[in-house]
Short mmCIF file of C-alpha atoms in Angstrom, two decimals:
data_model
loop_
_atom_site.label_atom_id
_atom_site.label_comp_id
_atom_site.label_asym_id
_atom_site.label_seq_id
_atom_site.Cartn_x
_atom_site.Cartn_y
_atom_site.Cartn_z
CA UNK K 1 112.28 115.87 121.31
CA UNK K 2 110.88 118.08 118.66
CA UNK K 3 107.39 119.52 119.03
CA UNK K 4 104.60 117.60 117.28
CA UNK K 5 104.59 118.70 113.67
CA UNK K 6 101.22 117.56 112.43
CA UNK K 7 99.16 119.04 115.23
CA UNK K 8 95.90 120.59 114.06
CA UNK K 9 96.61 124.14 113.08
CA UNK K 10 95.52 126.83 110.70
CA UNK K 11 97.22 129.68 108.90
CA UNK K 12 95.09 132.24 110.76
CA UNK K 13 97.01 134.40 113.22
CA UNK K 14 95.78 133.97 116.75
CA UNK K 15 94.56 137.56 116.99
CA UNK K 16 91.64 137.03 114.65
CA UNK K 17 90.56 133.62 115.88
CA UNK K 18 86.86 133.32 116.56
CA UNK K 19 85.16 131.45 119.36
CA UNK K 20 82.01 129.37 119.16
CA UNK K 21 79.12 129.81 121.62
CA UNK K 22 80.42 126.73 123.46
CA UNK K 23 83.93 128.15 124.05
CA UNK K 24 83.34 128.81 127.76
CA UNK K 25 82.07 125.27 128.17
CA UNK K 26 85.22 123.88 126.53
CA UNK K 27 87.40 125.88 128.90
CA UNK K 28 85.31 124.80 131.90
CA UNK K 29 85.80 121.18 130.78
CA UNK K 30 89.60 121.69 130.63
CA UNK K 31 89.82 121.25 126.87
CA UNK K 32 93.11 121.73 125.08
CA UNK K 33 92.16 124.49 122.66
CA UNK K 34 93.92 124.90 119.30
CA UNK K 35 93.43 127.10 116.24
CA UNK K 36 91.36 125.30 113.64
CA UNK K 37 89.82 126.84 110.51
CA UNK K 38 89.90 130.28 112.12
CA UNK K 39 88.38 129.19 115.42
CA UNK K 40 89.67 128.30 118.84
CA UNK K 41 88.48 124.71 119.03
CA UNK K 42 88.88 121.88 121.55
CA UNK K 43 91.26 119.25 120.15
CA UNK K 44 90.87 117.05 123.21
CA UNK K 45 89.63 117.05 126.79
CA UNK K 46 91.22 115.47 129.88
CA UNK K 47 90.59 111.81 128.93
CA UNK K 48 92.52 112.22 125.66
CA UNK K 49 91.84 111.24 122.06
CA UNK K 50 91.86 107.45 122.53
CA UNK K 51 89.37 107.36 125.39
CA UNK K 52 87.17 110.01 123.76
CA UNK K 53 87.08 107.99 120.56
CA UNK K 54 86.18 104.75 122.34
CA UNK K 55 83.58 106.50 124.49
CA UNK K 56 81.81 107.74 121.37
CA UNK K 57 81.74 104.23 119.92
CA UNK K 58 80.36 102.68 123.13
CA UNK K 59 78.24 105.45 124.69
CA UNK K 60 77.74 109.00 123.42
CA UNK K 61 79.98 111.91 122.49
CA UNK K 62 79.08 115.58 122.27
CA UNK K 63 80.95 117.59 119.63
CA UNK K 64 80.98 121.32 119.06
CA UNK K 65 80.77 121.76 115.29
CA UNK K 66 79.56 125.35 115.44
CA UNK K 67 82.50 126.44 113.30
CA UNK K 68 80.79 124.86 110.32
CA UNK K 69 78.77 127.10 108.02
CA UNK K 70 74.98 127.03 107.90
CA UNK K 71 73.41 128.63 104.85
CA UNK K 72 69.80 128.74 103.70
CA UNK K 73 68.73 128.81 100.07
CA UNK K 74 65.25 130.02 99.10
CA UNK K 75 63.76 130.57 95.66
CA UNK K 76 62.81 134.13 94.73
CA UNK K 77 59.77 132.63 93.00
CA UNK K 78 58.64 131.03 96.23
CA UNK K 79 58.68 127.62 94.55
CA UNK K 80 61.26 125.43 96.27
CA UNK K 81 61.71 123.40 93.10
CA UNK K 82 63.33 126.50 91.57
CA UNK K 83 65.86 126.54 94.42
CA UNK K 84 66.45 122.81 93.94
CA UNK K 85 67.13 123.26 90.23
CA UNK K 86 69.40 126.22 90.97
CA UNK K 87 71.43 124.16 93.44
CA UNK K 88 71.69 121.39 90.87
CA UNK K 89 73.63 123.85 88.68
CA UNK K 90 76.41 123.69 91.31
CA UNK K 91 75.94 120.28 92.91
CA UNK K 92 75.92 116.95 90.99
CA UNK K 93 73.27 115.30 93.16
CA UNK K 94 69.49 114.95 92.89
CA UNK K 95 68.34 117.97 94.91
CA UNK K 96 64.93 118.13 93.21
CA UNK K 97 64.15 114.59 94.33
CA UNK K 98 65.02 115.29 97.96
CA UNK K 99 61.83 115.03 100.02
CA UNK K 100 60.72 117.47 102.69
CA UNK K 101 62.21 116.52 106.04
CA UNK K 102 65.13 114.68 104.49
CA UNK K 103 68.84 115.40 104.15
CA UNK K 104 71.40 114.30 101.56
CA UNK K 105 75.19 114.49 101.13
CA UNK K 106 76.44 116.67 98.29
CA UNK K 107 79.45 118.33 96.68
CA UNK K 108 80.24 121.62 95.00
CA UNK K 109 82.27 120.87 91.88
CA UNK K 110 84.42 123.10 89.67
CA UNK K 111 84.86 123.24 85.88
CA UNK K 112 87.55 120.55 86.01
CA UNK K 113 85.34 118.18 87.95
CA UNK K 114 87.28 118.87 91.16
CA UNK K 115 85.56 119.30 94.51
CA UNK K 116 85.20 122.80 96.02
CA UNK K 117 83.59 121.49 99.20
CA UNK K 118 81.42 118.70 100.50
CA UNK K 119 78.23 119.49 102.34
CA UNK K 120 74.88 118.35 103.71
CA UNK K 121 71.68 119.54 102.06
CA UNK K 122 68.53 119.47 104.22
CA UNK K 123 65.03 120.02 102.79
CA UNK K 124 63.27 122.08 105.45
CA UNK K 125 59.88 122.52 103.85
CA UNK K 126 60.15 125.99 102.36
CA UNK K 127 63.95 126.21 102.00
CA UNK K 128 67.16 124.22 101.87
CA UNK K 129 69.65 124.34 104.72
CA UNK K 130 73.24 123.68 103.68
CA UNK K 131 75.89 122.71 106.24
CA UNK K 132 79.37 123.33 104.83
CA UNK K 133 82.95 123.01 106.06
CA UNK K 134 84.33 125.77 108.26
CA UNK K 135 87.40 126.40 106.12
CA UNK K 136 85.27 126.73 102.96
CA UNK K 137 82.22 128.54 104.28
CA UNK K 138 83.10 132.04 103.09
CA UNK K 139 84.01 130.78 99.62
CA UNK K 140 80.89 128.61 99.48
CA UNK K 141 78.65 131.53 100.39
CA UNK K 142 80.31 133.74 97.77
CA UNK K 143 79.98 130.94 95.21
CA UNK K 144 76.25 130.56 95.93
CA UNK K 145 75.67 134.32 95.81
CA UNK K 146 77.58 134.75 92.57
CA UNK K 147 75.99 131.80 90.82
CA UNK K 148 72.46 131.70 92.21
CA UNK K 149 71.44 135.21 93.28
CA UNK K 150 69.40 135.67 90.11
CA UNK K 151 66.92 133.06 91.27
CA UNK K 152 67.70 132.45 94.94
CA UNK K 153 68.04 134.24 98.25
CA UNK K 154 71.10 133.07 100.15
CA UNK K 155 71.27 133.67 103.88
CA UNK K 156 73.98 132.85 106.41
CA UNK K 157 72.57 131.61 109.72
CA UNK K 158 74.18 132.59 112.98
CA UNK K 159 73.50 129.34 114.80
CA UNK K 160 75.52 126.92 116.86
CA UNK K 161 75.78 123.26 115.79
CA UNK K 162 76.10 120.46 118.32
CA UNK K 163 76.64 116.85 117.26
CA UNK K 164 75.61 114.05 119.61
CA UNK K 165 76.99 110.73 118.37
CA UNK K 166 77.11 107.15 119.53
CA UNK K 167 74.88 104.21 120.44
CA UNK K 168 73.52 106.05 123.50
CA UNK K 169 72.91 109.35 121.69
CA UNK K 170 69.23 108.64 121.08
CA UNK K 171 68.47 107.82 124.70
CA UNK K 172 70.35 110.89 125.93
CA UNK K 173 68.64 113.26 123.50
CA UNK K 174 65.22 111.67 124.08
CA UNK K 175 65.28 112.97 127.66
CA UNK K 176 65.14 116.50 126.23
CA UNK K 177 63.39 115.78 122.92
CA UNK K 178 61.35 112.56 123.09
CA UNK K 179 60.28 112.89 119.43
CA UNK K 180 63.84 112.23 118.27
CA UNK K 181 63.34 108.49 118.71
CA UNK K 182 61.01 108.40 115.71
CA UNK K 183 63.62 109.80 113.36
CA UNK K 184 65.56 107.71 110.83
CA UNK K 185 69.04 108.33 109.42
CA UNK K 186 69.05 111.60 107.44
CA UNK K 187 65.64 112.73 108.72
CA UNK K 188 65.27 116.48 109.38
CA UNK K 189 62.81 117.97 111.88
CA UNK K 190 62.22 121.20 113.76
CA UNK K 191 61.50 120.75 117.43
CA UNK K 192 61.76 122.45 120.77
CA UNK K 193 64.63 121.67 123.12
CA UNK K 194 64.57 123.47 126.47
CA UNK K 195 62.42 126.23 124.99
CA UNK K 196 64.55 126.84 121.89
CA UNK K 197 63.58 125.99 118.35
CA UNK K 198 66.14 123.49 117.07
CA UNK K 199 66.78 122.12 113.60
CA UNK K 200 67.54 118.49 114.23
CA UNK K 201 68.97 115.96 111.79
CA UNK K 202 69.69 112.31 112.45
CA UNK K 203 73.20 112.33 111.02
CA UNK K 204 76.81 112.98 111.88
CA UNK K 205 80.33 112.20 110.78
CA UNK K 206 81.50 109.39 113.03
CA UNK K 207 79.86 106.31 111.49
CA UNK K 208 77.67 106.06 114.58
CA UNK K 209 73.98 106.75 114.97
CA UNK K 210 73.47 110.28 116.20
CA UNK K 211 72.11 113.75 115.74
CA UNK K 212 73.15 117.25 114.81
CA UNK K 213 71.37 120.06 116.60
CA UNK K 214 71.30 123.55 115.09
CA UNK K 215 70.30 126.17 117.65
CA UNK K 216 70.62 129.92 118.25
CA UNK K 217 73.95 130.80 119.92
CA UNK K 218 72.39 131.94 123.21
CA UNK K 219 70.81 128.54 123.86
CA UNK K 220 73.69 126.33 122.77
CA UNK K 221 75.56 126.17 126.08
CA UNK K 222 72.42 125.37 128.05
CA UNK K 223 71.50 122.49 125.74
CA UNK K 224 75.06 121.16 125.64
CA UNK K 225 75.37 121.36 129.42
CA UNK K 226 72.09 119.51 129.91
CA UNK K 227 73.16 116.77 127.50
CA UNK K 228 76.49 116.49 129.33
CA UNK K 229 74.63 115.95 132.62
CA UNK K 230 73.69 112.54 131.23
CA UNK K 231 76.27 110.07 132.53
CA UNK K 232 76.62 108.46 129.11
CA UNK K 233 77.57 111.73 127.37
CA UNK K 234 81.13 113.11 127.34
CA UNK K 235 82.54 116.08 125.40
CA UNK K 236 84.72 114.98 122.48
CA UNK K 237 87.41 117.04 120.75
CA UNK K 238 88.52 117.40 117.15
CA UNK K 239 91.24 114.75 117.61
CA UNK K 240 88.74 111.97 118.19
CA UNK K 241 86.37 113.46 115.63
CA UNK K 242 89.13 112.90 113.08
CA UNK K 243 89.91 109.30 114.09
CA UNK K 244 86.19 108.47 114.22
CA UNK K 245 85.52 109.79 110.73
CA UNK K 246 88.63 108.04 109.38
CA UNK K 247 87.51 104.68 110.78
CA UNK K 248 84.10 105.38 109.24
CA UNK K 249 85.81 105.87 105.85
CA UNK K 250 84.50 109.43 105.58
CA UNK K 251 86.42 112.09 103.67
CA UNK K 252 87.99 115.17 105.21
CA UNK K 253 87.84 118.13 102.85
CA UNK K 254 91.30 119.60 102.29
CA UNK K 255 92.91 116.19 102.88
CA UNK K 256 90.99 113.46 101.06
CA UNK K 257 89.07 115.85 98.83
CA UNK K 258 90.22 119.00 97.09
CA UNK K 259 89.86 121.03 93.92
CA UNK K 260 92.01 118.55 91.96
CA UNK K 261 90.06 115.46 93.04
CA UNK K 262 86.83 114.44 91.33
CA UNK K 263 83.87 112.73 93.02
CA UNK K 264 84.58 109.62 90.92
CA UNK K 265 88.22 109.42 92.00
CA UNK K 266 87.10 109.98 95.59
CA UNK K 267 84.69 107.05 95.45
CA UNK K 268 81.73 109.37 95.96
CA UNK K 269 79.84 108.36 92.82
CA UNK K 270 77.14 106.96 95.13
CA UNK K 271 76.29 110.56 96.05
CA UNK K 272 75.32 111.27 92.43
CA UNK K 273 71.86 109.82 91.93
CA UNK K 274 70.72 108.40 88.57
CA UNK K 275 68.84 111.59 87.66
CA UNK K 276 72.13 113.47 87.25
CA UNK K 277 74.08 110.76 85.43
CA UNK K 278 74.19 109.65 81.83
CA UNK K 279 70.63 109.11 80.49
CA UNK K 280 69.21 110.58 83.71
CA UNK K 281 66.28 113.03 83.67
CA UNK K 282 68.59 115.94 84.48
CA UNK K 283 71.88 114.55 83.20
CA UNK K 284 74.89 116.79 83.79
CA UNK K 285 74.32 120.52 84.07
CA UNK K 286 76.83 120.97 86.91
CA UNK K 287 80.40 122.30 86.75
CA UNK K 288 82.77 119.70 85.34
CA UNK K 289 79.92 117.43 84.24
CA UNK K 290 81.63 116.29 81.03
CA UNK K 291 84.72 115.09 82.90
CA UNK K 292 82.79 113.54 85.78
CA UNK K 293 80.26 111.67 83.62
CA UNK K 294 83.07 110.45 81.38
CA UNK K 295 84.92 109.13 84.44
CA UNK K 296 81.80 107.30 85.62
CA UNK K 297 81.58 105.62 82.21
CA UNK K 298 85.25 104.92 81.57
CA UNK K 299 87.00 104.91 84.93
CA UNK K 300 89.79 107.00 86.44
CA UNK K 301 93.55 106.68 86.72
CA UNK K 302 93.42 106.80 90.51
CA UNK K 303 90.90 106.12 93.23
CA UNK K 304 90.50 106.53 96.95
CA UNK K 305 91.35 103.40 98.89
CA UNK K 306 91.31 102.26 102.51
CA UNK K 307 94.64 100.98 103.85
CA UNK K 308 95.26 98.86 106.91
CA UNK K 309 98.85 98.79 108.20
CA UNK K 310 100.39 95.40 108.87
CA UNK K 311 102.70 96.87 111.51
CA UNK K 312 102.14 99.28 114.38
CA UNK K 313 103.64 102.48 112.96
CA UNK K 314 101.00 105.11 112.09
CA UNK K 315 101.05 106.13 108.43
CA UNK K 316 100.31 109.86 108.18
CA UNK K 317 98.87 112.07 105.47
CA UNK K 318 101.44 112.83 102.77
CA UNK K 319 103.21 109.47 103.03
CA UNK K 320 104.15 108.13 99.60
CA UNK K 321 102.78 104.76 98.52
CA UNK K 322 104.66 102.24 96.36
CA UNK K 323 103.40 99.09 94.66
CA UNK K 324 106.49 97.12 95.68
CA UNK K 325 109.32 97.26 98.18
CA UNK K 326 111.80 98.35 95.51
CA UNK K 327 109.67 100.43 93.11
CA UNK K 328 111.49 103.65 92.29
CA UNK K 329 108.41 105.76 91.51
CA UNK K 330 105.60 106.17 94.01
CA UNK K 331 102.14 105.14 92.80
CA UNK K 332 100.13 107.31 95.14
CA UNK K 333 99.98 108.94 98.55
CA UNK K 334 98.15 108.82 101.85
CA UNK K 335 95.64 111.65 102.33
CA UNK K 336 94.44 110.78 105.86
CA UNK K 337 96.14 108.46 108.26
CA UNK K 338 96.61 107.67 111.89
CA UNK K 339 95.79 105.19 114.58
CA UNK K 340 92.30 103.66 114.59
CA UNK K 341 91.43 103.13 118.25
CA UNK K 342 88.48 100.82 117.54
CA UNK K 343 90.29 98.67 114.96
CA UNK K 344 93.38 98.96 117.22
CA UNK K 345 95.70 99.37 114.24
CA UNK K 346 97.07 102.16 112.11
CA UNK K 347 94.66 102.96 109.28
CA UNK K 348 94.78 105.34 106.34
CA UNK K 349 93.06 106.47 103.20
CA UNK K 350 94.91 107.48 100.08
CA UNK K 351 94.87 107.49 96.32
CA UNK K 352 96.25 104.69 94.13
CA UNK K 353 95.83 103.46 90.56
CA UNK K 354 92.83 101.10 90.34
CA UNK K 355 95.25 98.22 89.60
CA UNK K 356 96.73 98.62 93.11
CA UNK K 357 93.47 99.36 94.88
CA UNK K 358 91.64 96.01 94.86
CA UNK K 359 90.95 94.74 98.39
CA UNK K 360 93.81 92.53 99.56
CA UNK K 361 96.46 94.20 97.43
CA UNK K 362 99.63 94.88 99.42
CA UNK K 363 101.26 98.28 98.91
CA UNK K 364 104.16 99.91 100.72
CA UNK K 365 104.19 103.18 102.62
CA UNK K 366 107.56 104.90 102.91
CA UNK K 367 108.07 106.05 106.50
CA UNK K 368 111.47 107.29 107.70
CA UNK K 369 113.17 105.54 104.80
CA UNK K 370 111.46 102.18 105.36
CA UNK K 371 108.79 100.61 103.17
CA UNK K 372 106.02 99.41 105.46
CA UNK K 373 103.36 97.03 104.08
CA UNK K 374 99.72 98.06 104.02
CA UNK K 375 96.73 96.12 102.74
CA UNK K 376 94.06 97.74 100.56
CA UNK K 377 90.86 97.31 102.54
CA UNK K 378 87.18 98.03 101.85
CA UNK K 379 85.82 101.11 103.60
CA UNK K 380 84.58 101.73 106.22
CA UNK K 381 87.11 100.18 108.62
CA UNK K 382 84.37 100.07 111.28
CA UNK K 383 80.83 99.16 110.18
CA UNK K 384 78.45 102.12 110.22
CA UNK K 385 75.59 101.96 112.69
CA UNK K 386 73.15 104.44 111.22
CA UNK K 387 69.49 104.01 112.11
CA UNK K 388 68.11 102.89 108.80
CA UNK K 389 65.15 100.67 108.07
CA UNK K 390 61.40 100.69 107.91
CA UNK K 391 59.57 103.82 108.96
CA UNK K 392 56.92 103.16 111.55
CA UNK I 1 117.65 112.16 137.58
CA UNK I 2 118.79 114.59 134.91
CA UNK I 3 116.90 116.27 132.11
CA UNK I 4 117.41 117.87 128.70
CA UNK I 5 115.77 120.86 127.09
CA UNK I 6 114.40 118.38 124.53
CA UNK I 7 112.22 116.86 127.29
CA UNK I 8 114.16 113.69 127.95
CA UNK I 9 115.15 112.33 131.35
CA UNK I 10 118.18 110.23 132.22
CA UNK I 11 119.21 108.19 135.22
CA UNK I 12 122.71 106.81 135.59
CA UNK I 13 124.04 103.51 136.83
CA UNK I 14 127.83 103.50 136.44
CA UNK I 15 128.57 104.35 132.83
CA UNK I 16 125.11 103.32 131.56
CA UNK I 17 122.22 105.82 131.43
CA UNK I 18 118.52 105.01 131.07
CA UNK I 19 116.64 107.42 128.80
CA UNK I 20 112.95 108.28 128.64
CA UNK I 21 110.70 111.23 127.91
CA UNK I 22 109.36 113.49 130.62
CA UNK I 23 105.83 113.55 131.95
CA UNK I 24 105.45 117.01 130.43
CA UNK I 25 106.40 115.65 127.00
CA UNK I 26 104.12 112.63 127.34
CA UNK I 27 101.20 114.86 128.29
CA UNK I 28 101.86 117.25 125.42
CA UNK I 29 102.07 114.40 122.92
CA UNK I 30 98.87 112.73 124.08
CA UNK I 31 98.15 109.01 123.87
CA UNK I 32 101.17 107.21 122.42
CA UNK I 33 100.39 104.47 119.91
CA UNK I 34 103.85 103.64 118.58
CA UNK I 35 107.38 103.59 119.95
CA UNK I 36 110.45 102.75 117.90
CA UNK I 37 113.58 102.65 120.07
CA UNK I 38 117.05 102.58 118.52
CA UNK I 39 118.65 99.22 117.77
CA UNK I 40 120.98 97.74 120.35
CA UNK I 41 124.56 98.41 119.25
CA UNK I 42 123.76 101.73 117.56
CA UNK I 43 126.44 104.35 118.16
CA UNK I 44 124.72 107.67 118.83
CA UNK I 45 126.07 111.18 118.81
CA UNK I 46 124.36 113.80 120.96
CA UNK I 47 121.52 115.29 118.87
CA UNK I 48 121.02 112.24 116.64
CA UNK I 49 117.43 111.09 116.14
CA UNK I 50 117.54 108.07 118.44
CA UNK I 51 113.93 106.96 118.86
CA UNK I 52 110.54 107.77 117.41
CA UNK I 53 107.41 108.17 119.50
CA UNK I 54 104.05 108.63 117.84
CA UNK I 55 100.86 109.75 119.48
CA UNK I 56 97.40 109.71 117.97
CA UNK I 57 98.22 113.21 116.76
CA UNK I 58 101.81 113.29 115.58
CA UNK I 59 105.21 111.67 115.22
CA UNK I 60 108.16 113.03 117.21
CA UNK I 61 111.84 112.20 117.22
CA UNK I 62 113.59 111.61 120.51
CA UNK I 63 117.13 112.93 120.16
CA UNK I 64 120.17 111.35 121.78
CA UNK I 65 121.00 113.43 124.87
CA UNK I 66 124.64 112.25 125.02
CA UNK I 67 127.20 110.36 122.94
CA UNK I 68 127.25 106.62 123.44
CA UNK I 69 126.21 103.14 122.38
CA UNK I 70 122.72 101.69 122.79
CA UNK I 71 123.00 98.64 125.07
CA UNK I 72 119.36 97.80 125.85
CA UNK I 73 115.88 98.76 124.70
CA UNK I 74 112.54 98.52 126.48
CA UNK I 75 110.52 95.91 124.60
CA UNK I 76 107.56 96.55 126.89
CA UNK I 77 106.95 100.04 125.47
CA UNK I 78 107.18 98.67 121.94
CA UNK I 79 104.41 96.21 122.78
CA UNK I 80 102.47 98.70 124.91
CA UNK I 81 103.24 102.36 124.05
CA UNK I 82 100.64 103.52 126.59
CA UNK I 83 103.24 102.75 129.31
CA UNK I 84 104.98 105.97 128.31
CA UNK I 85 101.84 107.92 129.19
CA UNK I 86 100.98 106.00 132.35
CA UNK I 87 104.50 105.82 133.82
CA UNK I 88 106.83 108.06 131.79
CA UNK I 89 109.61 108.15 134.41
CA UNK I 90 109.43 104.44 135.27
CA UNK I 91 108.09 101.58 133.16
CA UNK I 92 107.92 103.92 130.18
CA UNK I 93 111.72 104.17 129.76
CA UNK I 94 112.89 103.88 126.14
CA UNK I 95 116.49 102.67 125.99
CA UNK I 96 119.82 102.41 127.84
CA UNK I 97 122.99 103.97 126.52
CA UNK I 98 126.63 103.33 127.49
CA UNK I 99 128.05 106.81 127.95
CA UNK I 100 131.07 107.57 125.76
CA UNK I 101 132.02 110.30 128.19
CA UNK I 102 130.49 109.63 131.63
CA UNK I 103 131.11 113.25 132.60
CA UNK I 104 128.52 114.33 129.98
CA UNK I 105 125.84 113.24 132.42
CA UNK I 106 126.82 115.93 134.90
CA UNK I 107 126.36 118.65 132.30
CA UNK I 108 122.63 117.90 131.91
CA UNK I 109 119.84 119.88 133.56
CA UNK I 110 118.84 119.11 137.13
CA UNK I 111 115.18 118.87 138.08
CA UNK I 112 114.87 122.50 139.18
CA UNK I 113 116.38 123.76 135.95
CA UNK I 114 114.05 121.57 133.90
CA UNK I 115 111.00 122.67 135.88
CA UNK I 116 111.91 126.30 135.21
CA UNK I 117 112.25 125.48 131.53
CA UNK I 118 108.74 124.11 131.22
CA UNK I 119 107.32 126.82 133.45
#
């Protein structure tokens, strides 16, 4: 047998790998640790990816996402609206309209309309907190400093980030932070957990209800350990994090999104509120706005699509997609793919021409010389269970 | 039971050998979700890609450990790939091969040699 080829890895040599504040906890929990985005991260624990995935969907999973970047943006003027307008120069979403105590998904775009990174933007009263991808965080920080330093103060926070996800996440967290039960999806609060000031958001990247807890490094292990004392909470590695987000139809930067993919092609137009679109109050004004607004109006030549395999063979990232069994030219490719433990079938996301992307269309993935049928399927594969609805 | 440095095991019954992957390999791969054994009747040369096993993480080829012809495959692991994880040396066998040269079997690694290999 050959060694697994698509195991999570990074180009960083082992010698300069960093460790998160939860590293000792991962080792104590017998995690299999791999290099990922410059960090030594747990890819799985003893139960393995399948069980970890299913546990998160039925109970609660605790994820170390401390490798992600946390950056604050403040206005030099002291008026947060100035910081919002500055961020809107880089991000095609309505930052100005984001209310205090709320969070929103966003993207950094480039001059060609491509995506430099995707991120979360939290309005924390007197500043914005951005949570960005680990592999992009240095570039993102440099981008913000270069573009916004005239009007904004950019600061990198040295804080751990713990995600608690799943239908039992609320009950588990409420034992330490009872106020969390009043939060709705994408709410942002500051509260005390075990004596440490935490920035808490009701969000995550699994499709489940859950929370992300930002805390100073010294307190992270204690909070994680206390959460893991709850019998419903198990530690979950990057392997299951990936299958959970794929089932939830969420994009992985570097796979489903990159500098050559626009938000419109990626099906992320929903993230661009009306204020930033054609005839909006602050139309355009972000990198690549001409291309992106034109694509919203007139369409694109390819779009992101969910694909459900008819057979049992997993269809991995990079697999070519054909519109028929005998087509000579491929029409697109898979950007994320694997086995979906909850749907119990191989699932994938990829890019195809709109004519081949309508739900129900059959396309063919070429695997080991065979053309395997897949059905274009609406995303997400597993319905999201965010806590939305009326505020009390 | 014999082993290869590609993490396969073989048992022999006359001139037919049963082939599977070792517990070490199954653990390293993680949860298997797909197994594609060779077709019955396939003539294999040592080193040919004979079967494919895929875990949640990756696809791996299982190479033919000896020359021979595939005479039987394990349909149970096709239907339930998790058998390879739960019982890699038993119910998780992949296929049976009729040895072209029965003496090839004796040239494979014994258990001690394989254990040294995987440390």
